[in-house]
Short mmCIF file of C-alpha atoms in Angstrom, two decimals:
data_model
loop_
_atom_site.label_atom_id
_atom_site.label_comp_id
_atom_site.label_asym_id
_atom_site.label_seq_id
_atom_site.Cartn_x
_atom_site.Cartn_y
_atom_site.Cartn_z
CA MET A 29 -9.24 332.58 64.59
CA ALA A 30 -10.85 331.52 67.89
CA ALA A 31 -9.34 334.53 69.68
CA THR A 32 -10.79 336.84 67.04
CA ASP A 33 -14.22 335.24 67.38
CA GLU A 34 -14.04 335.56 71.16
CA LEU A 35 -13.08 339.22 70.86
CA GLU A 36 -16.04 339.89 68.55
CA ARG A 37 -18.44 338.14 70.95
CA GLY A 38 -17.06 340.27 73.78
CA ARG A 39 -17.54 343.46 71.78
CA ASP A 40 -21.11 342.45 70.90
CA ALA A 41 -21.93 341.75 74.54
CA TYR A 42 -20.42 345.07 75.63
CA SER A 43 -22.39 346.90 72.96
CA ARG A 44 -25.66 345.26 74.03
CA ASN A 45 -24.97 346.10 77.67
CA ALA A 46 -24.18 349.73 76.81
CA TRP A 47 -27.48 350.05 74.94
CA VAL A 48 -29.44 348.49 77.80
CA ASP A 49 -27.72 350.81 80.29
CA ALA A 50 -28.57 353.81 78.11
CA TYR A 51 -32.19 352.68 77.85
CA GLU A 52 -32.47 352.29 81.62
CA SER A 53 -30.87 355.71 82.07
CA LEU A 54 -33.47 357.26 79.78
CA LYS A 55 -36.30 355.64 81.68
CA ARG A 56 -34.96 356.81 85.03
CA ALA A 57 -34.25 360.33 83.75
CA GLY A 58 -37.81 361.22 82.97
CA ASP A 59 -39.96 358.13 83.06
CA GLU A 60 -41.88 357.41 79.88
CA ALA A 61 -42.02 361.08 78.91
CA ALA A 62 -38.28 361.01 78.19
CA LEU A 63 -38.84 358.27 75.63
CA ALA A 64 -41.65 360.00 73.72
CA PRO A 65 -39.35 361.97 71.37
CA LEU A 66 -37.33 358.81 70.69
CA ARG A 67 -40.45 356.87 69.78
CA LEU A 68 -41.60 359.62 67.44
CA VAL A 69 -38.16 359.84 65.79
CA ALA A 70 -38.28 356.09 65.23
CA ARG A 71 -41.66 356.52 63.55
CA GLY A 72 -40.05 358.94 61.09
CA LYS A 73 -41.50 362.14 62.52
CA SER A 74 -39.74 365.46 61.96
CA ASN A 75 -38.85 367.80 64.79
CA ARG A 76 -41.81 369.98 63.82
CA GLU A 77 -44.20 367.01 63.95
CA ILE A 78 -42.76 365.91 67.30
CA ALA A 79 -43.13 369.44 68.69
CA THR A 80 -46.77 369.54 67.61
CA ALA A 81 -47.52 366.11 69.06
CA LEU A 82 -45.87 366.88 72.40
CA VAL A 83 -47.00 370.53 72.51
CA ILE A 84 -43.46 371.83 72.93
CA SER A 85 -41.20 374.00 70.79
CA GLU A 86 -39.03 372.64 68.00
CA ARG A 87 -36.01 373.93 69.90
CA THR A 88 -37.03 371.87 72.94
CA VAL A 89 -37.42 368.81 70.72
CA ALA A 90 -33.94 369.35 69.30
CA ARG A 91 -32.50 369.64 72.81
CA HIS A 92 -34.30 366.51 74.01
CA LEU A 93 -33.01 364.60 71.00
CA GLN A 94 -29.45 365.81 71.61
CA ASN A 95 -29.68 364.53 75.18
CA ILE A 96 -31.17 361.21 74.08
CA PHE A 97 -28.55 360.70 71.36
CA SER A 98 -25.81 361.51 73.85
CA LYS A 99 -27.11 358.99 76.39
CA LEU A 100 -27.41 356.34 73.70
CA GLY A 101 -23.99 357.14 72.27
CA VAL A 102 -25.41 357.67 68.78
CA SER A 103 -25.21 360.62 66.44
CA SER A 104 -28.12 360.10 64.10
CA ARG A 105 -31.86 359.63 63.98
CA ALA A 106 -31.29 356.35 62.16
CA ALA A 107 -29.12 354.91 64.94
CA ALA A 108 -31.60 356.08 67.56
CA SER A 109 -34.39 354.44 65.55
CA VAL A 110 -32.48 351.16 65.51
CA PHE A 111 -32.21 351.37 69.29
CA ALA A 112 -35.96 352.00 69.60
CA ALA A 113 -36.76 349.08 67.32
CA GLU A 114 -34.41 346.70 69.13
CA HIS A 115 -36.01 347.62 72.46
CA GLU A 116 -39.60 347.43 71.20
CA LEU A 117 -40.31 351.11 71.81
CA LEU A 118 -42.21 351.57 68.61
#
């Protein structure tokens, strides 16, 4: 039982570190501008709404989000939103 608990704590710590590393990578990649689409996704905005807000095309928004999701190791807007909430990016 103790070994299982220790393994879970280790996994949790690794997961937190991976998220922090991804966040720092996003910040370095394009300063705060790289985080703007993530913040808007976390606020429930659609790609069209994000494109309008950032004055870019919807295709560019989709590409930015693909890159962000890849760096975070997530595959959904919901998971990216959780990341944004946990890191007070809202």
